Short mmCIF file of C-alpha atoms in Angstrom, two decimals:
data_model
loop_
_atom_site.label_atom_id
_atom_site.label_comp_id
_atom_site.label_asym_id
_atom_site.label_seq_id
_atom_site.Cartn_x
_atom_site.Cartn_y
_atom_site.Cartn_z
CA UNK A 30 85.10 126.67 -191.35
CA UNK A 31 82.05 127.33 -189.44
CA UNK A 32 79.74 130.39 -190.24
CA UNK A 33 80.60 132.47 -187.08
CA UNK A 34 84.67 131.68 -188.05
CA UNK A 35 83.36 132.92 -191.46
CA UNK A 36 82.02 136.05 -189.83
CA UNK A 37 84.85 136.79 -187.65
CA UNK A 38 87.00 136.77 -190.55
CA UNK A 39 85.40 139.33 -193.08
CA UNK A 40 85.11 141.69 -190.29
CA UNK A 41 88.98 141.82 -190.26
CA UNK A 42 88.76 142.48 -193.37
CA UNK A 43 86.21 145.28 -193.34
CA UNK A 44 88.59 146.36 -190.52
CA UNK A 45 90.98 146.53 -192.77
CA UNK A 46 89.05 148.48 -195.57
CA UNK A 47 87.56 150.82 -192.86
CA UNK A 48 91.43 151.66 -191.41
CA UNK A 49 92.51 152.71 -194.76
CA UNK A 50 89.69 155.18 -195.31
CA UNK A 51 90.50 156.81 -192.13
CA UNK A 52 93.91 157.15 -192.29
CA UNK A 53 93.52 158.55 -195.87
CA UNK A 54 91.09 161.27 -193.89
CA UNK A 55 93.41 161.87 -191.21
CA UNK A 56 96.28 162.18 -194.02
CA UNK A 57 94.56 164.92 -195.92
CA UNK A 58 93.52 166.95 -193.13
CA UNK A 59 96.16 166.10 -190.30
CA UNK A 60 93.33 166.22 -187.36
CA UNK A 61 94.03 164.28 -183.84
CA UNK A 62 90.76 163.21 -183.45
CA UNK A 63 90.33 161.71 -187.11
CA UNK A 64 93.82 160.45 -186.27
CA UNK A 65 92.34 159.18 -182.70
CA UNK A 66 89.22 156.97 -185.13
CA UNK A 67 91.61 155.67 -187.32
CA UNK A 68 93.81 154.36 -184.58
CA UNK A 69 91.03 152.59 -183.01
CA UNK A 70 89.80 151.50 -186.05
CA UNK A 71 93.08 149.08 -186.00
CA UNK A 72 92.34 147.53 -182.59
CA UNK A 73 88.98 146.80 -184.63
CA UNK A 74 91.66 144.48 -186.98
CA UNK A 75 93.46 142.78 -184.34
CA UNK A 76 89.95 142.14 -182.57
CA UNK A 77 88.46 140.57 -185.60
CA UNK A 78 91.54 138.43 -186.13
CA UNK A 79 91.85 137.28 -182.08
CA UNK A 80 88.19 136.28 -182.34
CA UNK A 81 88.92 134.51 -185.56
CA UNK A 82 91.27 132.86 -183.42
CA UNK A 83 89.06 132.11 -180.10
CA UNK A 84 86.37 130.95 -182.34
CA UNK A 85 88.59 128.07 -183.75
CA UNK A 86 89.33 127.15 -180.44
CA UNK A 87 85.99 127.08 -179.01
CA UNK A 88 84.73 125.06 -182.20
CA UNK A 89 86.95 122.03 -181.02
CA UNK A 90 85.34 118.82 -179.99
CA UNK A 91 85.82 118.19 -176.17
CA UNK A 92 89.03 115.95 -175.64
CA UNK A 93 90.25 113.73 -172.40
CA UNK A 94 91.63 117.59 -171.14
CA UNK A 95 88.81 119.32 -171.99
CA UNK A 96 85.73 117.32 -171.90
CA UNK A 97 83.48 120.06 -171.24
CA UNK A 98 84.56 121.46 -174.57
CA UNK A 99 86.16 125.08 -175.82
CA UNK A 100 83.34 127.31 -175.49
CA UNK A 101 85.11 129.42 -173.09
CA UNK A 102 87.70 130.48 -175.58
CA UNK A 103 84.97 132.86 -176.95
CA UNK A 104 85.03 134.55 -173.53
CA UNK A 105 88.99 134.93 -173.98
CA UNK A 106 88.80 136.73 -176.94
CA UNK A 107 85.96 139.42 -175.72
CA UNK A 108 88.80 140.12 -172.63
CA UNK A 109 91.49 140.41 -175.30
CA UNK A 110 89.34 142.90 -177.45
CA UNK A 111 88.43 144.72 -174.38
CA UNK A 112 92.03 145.44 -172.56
CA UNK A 113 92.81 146.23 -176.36
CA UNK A 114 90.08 149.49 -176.31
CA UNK A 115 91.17 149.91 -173.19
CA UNK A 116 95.26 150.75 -174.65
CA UNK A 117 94.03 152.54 -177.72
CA UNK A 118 91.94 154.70 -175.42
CA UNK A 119 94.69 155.44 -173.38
CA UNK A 120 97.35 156.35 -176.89
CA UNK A 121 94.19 158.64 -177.49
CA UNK A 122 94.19 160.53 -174.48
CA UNK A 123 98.20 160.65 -175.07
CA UNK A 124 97.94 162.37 -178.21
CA UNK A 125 94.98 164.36 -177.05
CA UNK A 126 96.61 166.09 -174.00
CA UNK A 127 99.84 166.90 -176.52
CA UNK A 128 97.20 168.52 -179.01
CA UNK A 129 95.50 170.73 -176.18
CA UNK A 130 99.59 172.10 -175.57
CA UNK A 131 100.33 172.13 -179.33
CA UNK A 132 97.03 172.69 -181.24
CA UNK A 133 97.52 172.23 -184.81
CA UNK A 134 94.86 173.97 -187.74
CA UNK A 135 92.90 171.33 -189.64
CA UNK A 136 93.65 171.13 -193.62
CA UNK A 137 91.54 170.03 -196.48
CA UNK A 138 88.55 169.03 -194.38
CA UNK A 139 85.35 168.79 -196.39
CA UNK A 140 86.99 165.71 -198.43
CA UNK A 141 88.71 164.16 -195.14
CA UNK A 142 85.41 164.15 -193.09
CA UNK A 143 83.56 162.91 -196.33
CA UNK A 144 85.84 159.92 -196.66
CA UNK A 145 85.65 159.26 -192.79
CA UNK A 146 81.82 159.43 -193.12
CA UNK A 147 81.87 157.07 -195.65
CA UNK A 148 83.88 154.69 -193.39
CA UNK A 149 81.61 154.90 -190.80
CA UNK A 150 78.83 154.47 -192.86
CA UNK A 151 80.21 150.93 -193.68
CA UNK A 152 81.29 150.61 -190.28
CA UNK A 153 77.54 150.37 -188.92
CA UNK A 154 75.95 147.81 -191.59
CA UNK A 155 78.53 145.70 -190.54
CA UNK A 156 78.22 146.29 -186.93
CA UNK A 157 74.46 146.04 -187.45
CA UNK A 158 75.12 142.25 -189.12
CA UNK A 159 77.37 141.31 -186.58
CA UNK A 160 75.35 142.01 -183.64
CA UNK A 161 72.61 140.18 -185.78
CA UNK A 162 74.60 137.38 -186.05
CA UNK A 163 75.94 136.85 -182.91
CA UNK A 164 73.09 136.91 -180.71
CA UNK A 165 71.11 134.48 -183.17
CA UNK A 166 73.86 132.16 -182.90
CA UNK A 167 74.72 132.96 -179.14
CA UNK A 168 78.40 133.92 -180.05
CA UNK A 169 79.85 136.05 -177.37
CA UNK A 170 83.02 136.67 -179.29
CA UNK A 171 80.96 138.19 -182.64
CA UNK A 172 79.05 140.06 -179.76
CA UNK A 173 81.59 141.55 -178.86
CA UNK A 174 83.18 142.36 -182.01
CA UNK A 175 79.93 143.92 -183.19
CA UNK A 176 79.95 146.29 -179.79
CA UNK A 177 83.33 147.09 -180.61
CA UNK A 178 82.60 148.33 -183.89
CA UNK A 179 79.33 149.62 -183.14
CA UNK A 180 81.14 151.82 -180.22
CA UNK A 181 83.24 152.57 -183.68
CA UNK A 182 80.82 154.12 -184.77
CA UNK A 183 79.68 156.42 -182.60
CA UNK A 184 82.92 157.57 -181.85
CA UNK A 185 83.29 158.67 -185.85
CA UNK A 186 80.22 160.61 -185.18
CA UNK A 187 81.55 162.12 -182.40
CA UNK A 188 84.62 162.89 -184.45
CA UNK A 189 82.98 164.98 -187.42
CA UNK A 190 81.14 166.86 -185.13
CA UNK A 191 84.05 167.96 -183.43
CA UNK A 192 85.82 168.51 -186.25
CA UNK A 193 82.60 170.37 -187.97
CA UNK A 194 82.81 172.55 -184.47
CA UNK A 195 86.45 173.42 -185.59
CA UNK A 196 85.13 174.74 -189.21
CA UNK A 197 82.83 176.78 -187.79
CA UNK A 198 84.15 178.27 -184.77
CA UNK A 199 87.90 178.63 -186.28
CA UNK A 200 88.90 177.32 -182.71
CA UNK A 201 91.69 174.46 -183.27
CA UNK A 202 92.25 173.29 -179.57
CA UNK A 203 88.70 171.76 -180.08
CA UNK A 204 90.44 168.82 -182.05
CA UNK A 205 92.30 167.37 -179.66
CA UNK A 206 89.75 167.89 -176.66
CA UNK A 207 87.04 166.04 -179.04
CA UNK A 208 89.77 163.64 -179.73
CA UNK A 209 90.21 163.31 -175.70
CA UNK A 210 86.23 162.79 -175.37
CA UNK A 211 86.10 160.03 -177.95
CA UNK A 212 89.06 158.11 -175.90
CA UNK A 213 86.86 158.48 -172.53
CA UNK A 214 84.13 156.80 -174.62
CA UNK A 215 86.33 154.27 -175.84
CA UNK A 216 87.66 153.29 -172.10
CA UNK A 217 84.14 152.97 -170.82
CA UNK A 218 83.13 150.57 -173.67
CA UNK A 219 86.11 148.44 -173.62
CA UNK A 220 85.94 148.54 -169.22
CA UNK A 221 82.69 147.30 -169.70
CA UNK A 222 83.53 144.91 -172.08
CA UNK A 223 86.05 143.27 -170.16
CA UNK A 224 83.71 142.79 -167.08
CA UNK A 225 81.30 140.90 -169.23
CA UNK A 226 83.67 138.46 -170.48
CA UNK A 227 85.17 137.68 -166.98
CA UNK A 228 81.49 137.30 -165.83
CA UNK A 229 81.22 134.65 -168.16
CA UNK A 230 84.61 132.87 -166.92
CA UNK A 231 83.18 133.14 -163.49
CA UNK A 232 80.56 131.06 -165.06
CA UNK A 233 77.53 133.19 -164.41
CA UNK A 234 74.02 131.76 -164.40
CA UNK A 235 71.83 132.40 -167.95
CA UNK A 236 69.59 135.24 -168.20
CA UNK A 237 66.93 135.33 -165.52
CA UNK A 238 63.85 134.84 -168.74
CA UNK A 239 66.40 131.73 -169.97
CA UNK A 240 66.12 130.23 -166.49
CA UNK A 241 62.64 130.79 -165.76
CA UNK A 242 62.06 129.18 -169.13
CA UNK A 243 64.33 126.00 -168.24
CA UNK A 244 62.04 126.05 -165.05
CA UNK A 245 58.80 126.35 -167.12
CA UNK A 246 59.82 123.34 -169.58
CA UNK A 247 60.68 121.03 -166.34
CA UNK A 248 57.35 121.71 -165.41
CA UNK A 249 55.48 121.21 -168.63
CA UNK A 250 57.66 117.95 -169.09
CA UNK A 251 58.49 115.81 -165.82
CA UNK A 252 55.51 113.99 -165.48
CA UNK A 253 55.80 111.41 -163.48
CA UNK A 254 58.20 112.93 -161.42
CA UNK A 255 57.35 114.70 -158.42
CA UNK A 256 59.78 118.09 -158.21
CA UNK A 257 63.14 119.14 -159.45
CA UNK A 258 65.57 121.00 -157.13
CA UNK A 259 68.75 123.08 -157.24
CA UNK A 260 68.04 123.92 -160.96
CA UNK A 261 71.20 125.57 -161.74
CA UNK A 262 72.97 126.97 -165.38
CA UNK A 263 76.04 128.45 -166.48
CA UNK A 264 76.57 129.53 -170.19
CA UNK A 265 80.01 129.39 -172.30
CA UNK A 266 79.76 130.42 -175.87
CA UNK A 267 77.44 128.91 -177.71
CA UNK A 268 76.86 126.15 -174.31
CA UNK A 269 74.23 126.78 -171.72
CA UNK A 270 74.94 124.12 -169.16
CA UNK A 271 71.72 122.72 -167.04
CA UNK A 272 71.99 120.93 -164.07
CA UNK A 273 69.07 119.87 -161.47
CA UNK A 274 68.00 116.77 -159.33
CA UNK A 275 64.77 115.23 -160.08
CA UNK A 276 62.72 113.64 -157.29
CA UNK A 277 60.59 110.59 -158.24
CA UNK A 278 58.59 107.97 -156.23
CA UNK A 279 60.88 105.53 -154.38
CA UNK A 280 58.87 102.50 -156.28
CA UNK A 281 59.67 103.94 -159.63
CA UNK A 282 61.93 101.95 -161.68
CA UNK A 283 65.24 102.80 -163.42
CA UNK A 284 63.92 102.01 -166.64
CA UNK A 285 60.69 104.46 -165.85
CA UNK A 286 62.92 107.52 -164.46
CA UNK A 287 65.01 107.28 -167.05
CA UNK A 288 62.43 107.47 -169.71
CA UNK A 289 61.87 111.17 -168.16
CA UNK A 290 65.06 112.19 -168.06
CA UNK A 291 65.13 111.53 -171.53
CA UNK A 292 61.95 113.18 -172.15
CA UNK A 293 62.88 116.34 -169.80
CA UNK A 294 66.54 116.32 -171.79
CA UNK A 295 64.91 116.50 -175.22
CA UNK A 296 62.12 119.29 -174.47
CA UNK A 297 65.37 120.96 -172.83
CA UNK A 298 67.89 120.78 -176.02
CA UNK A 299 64.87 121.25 -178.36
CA UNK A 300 63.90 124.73 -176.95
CA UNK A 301 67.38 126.08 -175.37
CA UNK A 302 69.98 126.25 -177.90
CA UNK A 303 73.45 124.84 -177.48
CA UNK A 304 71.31 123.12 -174.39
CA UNK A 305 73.68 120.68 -172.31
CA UNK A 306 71.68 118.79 -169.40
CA UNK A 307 73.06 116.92 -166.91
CA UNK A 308 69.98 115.13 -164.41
CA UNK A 309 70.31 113.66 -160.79
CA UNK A 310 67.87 111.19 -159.92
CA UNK A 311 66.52 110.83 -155.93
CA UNK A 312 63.76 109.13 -154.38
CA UNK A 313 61.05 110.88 -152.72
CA UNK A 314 62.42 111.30 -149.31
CA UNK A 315 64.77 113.24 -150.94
CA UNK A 316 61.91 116.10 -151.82
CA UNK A 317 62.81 119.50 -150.49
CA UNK A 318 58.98 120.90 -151.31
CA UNK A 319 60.56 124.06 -152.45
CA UNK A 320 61.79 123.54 -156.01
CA UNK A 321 60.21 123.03 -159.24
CA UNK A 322 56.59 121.16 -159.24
CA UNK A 323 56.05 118.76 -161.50
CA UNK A 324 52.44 119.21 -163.95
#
């Protein structure tokens, strides 16, 4: 089991610690929007476990159907997680708009918010570690997850302040319209979680300082070459796919060109992780004068 399957795993079960807690809170004091946290907190569960899942799949070796690889599975699993803050926001606003009709007093609140702070208090080391981990080892799906509990987070704090507000001002109906804040929160995060992901299915280019990077290395590296052209990258996962034709001099051997590819490939793979390079080799009428110069 690899270390981000590893990952993906414990954080269903600190899901699962972190539900508990806040349906013990929402048990002892009966308030919508503790109610509203814990029920997100169990999207956080079937999150961890789907990217579990997607990470299994993207960790399988390309095959005769798939000889690119899996790494798009990750991308999967971040759309899954999304559309699934997307529902629990939505059963939020549900139960919010029926507390604004009904509003129902809060009971036994200083140990209910205590136990729910406690719960988020967990709730951000771990989505501090998995954002940590993730973007060190370029794992969109333990990105995501980490967002998703991070975006936990904040939502508990919005929830004890409004249910602090409802202490002090003796005002009930603020419950459920905190409770219908934290859902609008929640939609927005998992909306823009969602668009991400598909981004990456729609195999968007790497980050503009990635590329200008790849462009810097061909540079530094291609001697002997005399430009590189229609430099173009996609990323899936843990993959950041490089493709670009090289122009050398007409007279240049196979054996010669090919000794640059190789050299351009390794700086490539060294410095770009999860680097796969794919190189098209021209002659020099085939220069455009308008792509990367060679040093």
């Amino acid at each position: 089991m690899s270390r981000t399957q590893k990952a993906a795993l414990a954080s269903a079960v600190v899901g699962l610690v972190v539900t508990g807690l806040k349906f013990l809170a929402y048990w002892l004091t009966g308030s919508l929007a503790l109610y509203s946290d814990a029920l997100e907190s169990i999207i956080n569960v079937v999150a961890a476990l789907s990217a579990f899942v997607a990470l299994r799949v993207a960790g399988l070796p390309a095959d005769d159907d798939h000889p690119y690889g899996h790494h798009k599975a990750e991308f999967f699993s971040a759309v899954i997680e999304g559309a699934l803050i997307i529902v629990a926001s939505l059963l939020i606003l549900r139960e919010a708009y029926h507390g604004i009709l009904a509003p129902k007093p809060v009971d036994a609140p200083a140990l209910g918010l205590a136990i729910n702070a406690g719960a988020t208090v967990i709730n951000a080391v771990w989505a501090w570690a998995l954002l940590r981990w993730g973007k060190a080892w370029r794992s969109p799906a333990l990105v995501a997850d980490g967002r998703h509990v991070l975006a936990d987070v904040f939502t508990s704090g919005g929830v004890l302040v409004g249910v602090g507000l409802v202490l002090a001002t003796g005002i009930p109906v603020l419950d459920p319209v905190v409770a219908g804040l934290v859902a609008l929160n929640i939609l927005w995060s998992g909306w823009k979680m969602v668009r991400e992901s598909v981004d990456g299915l729609m195999d968007r280019a790497a980050p503009g300082e990635m590329v200008g990077q790849i462009r810097a290395l061909i540079s530094l590296h291609g001697e002997g070459a005399l430009e590189a052209h229609d430099v173009r990258t996609r990323y899936a996962g843990q993959a950041t796919f490089i493709d670009f034709h090289l122009v050398v001099p007409g007279e240049m051997s196979v054996r010669e060109a090919h000794e640059i590819c190789d050299r351009l490939e390794d700086a490539l793979e060294t410095t770009i992780p999860g680097a796969v390079v794919v190189i098209h080799v021209e002659p020099s009428e085939h220069a455009k004068f308008r792509g990367v110069p060679v040093l």
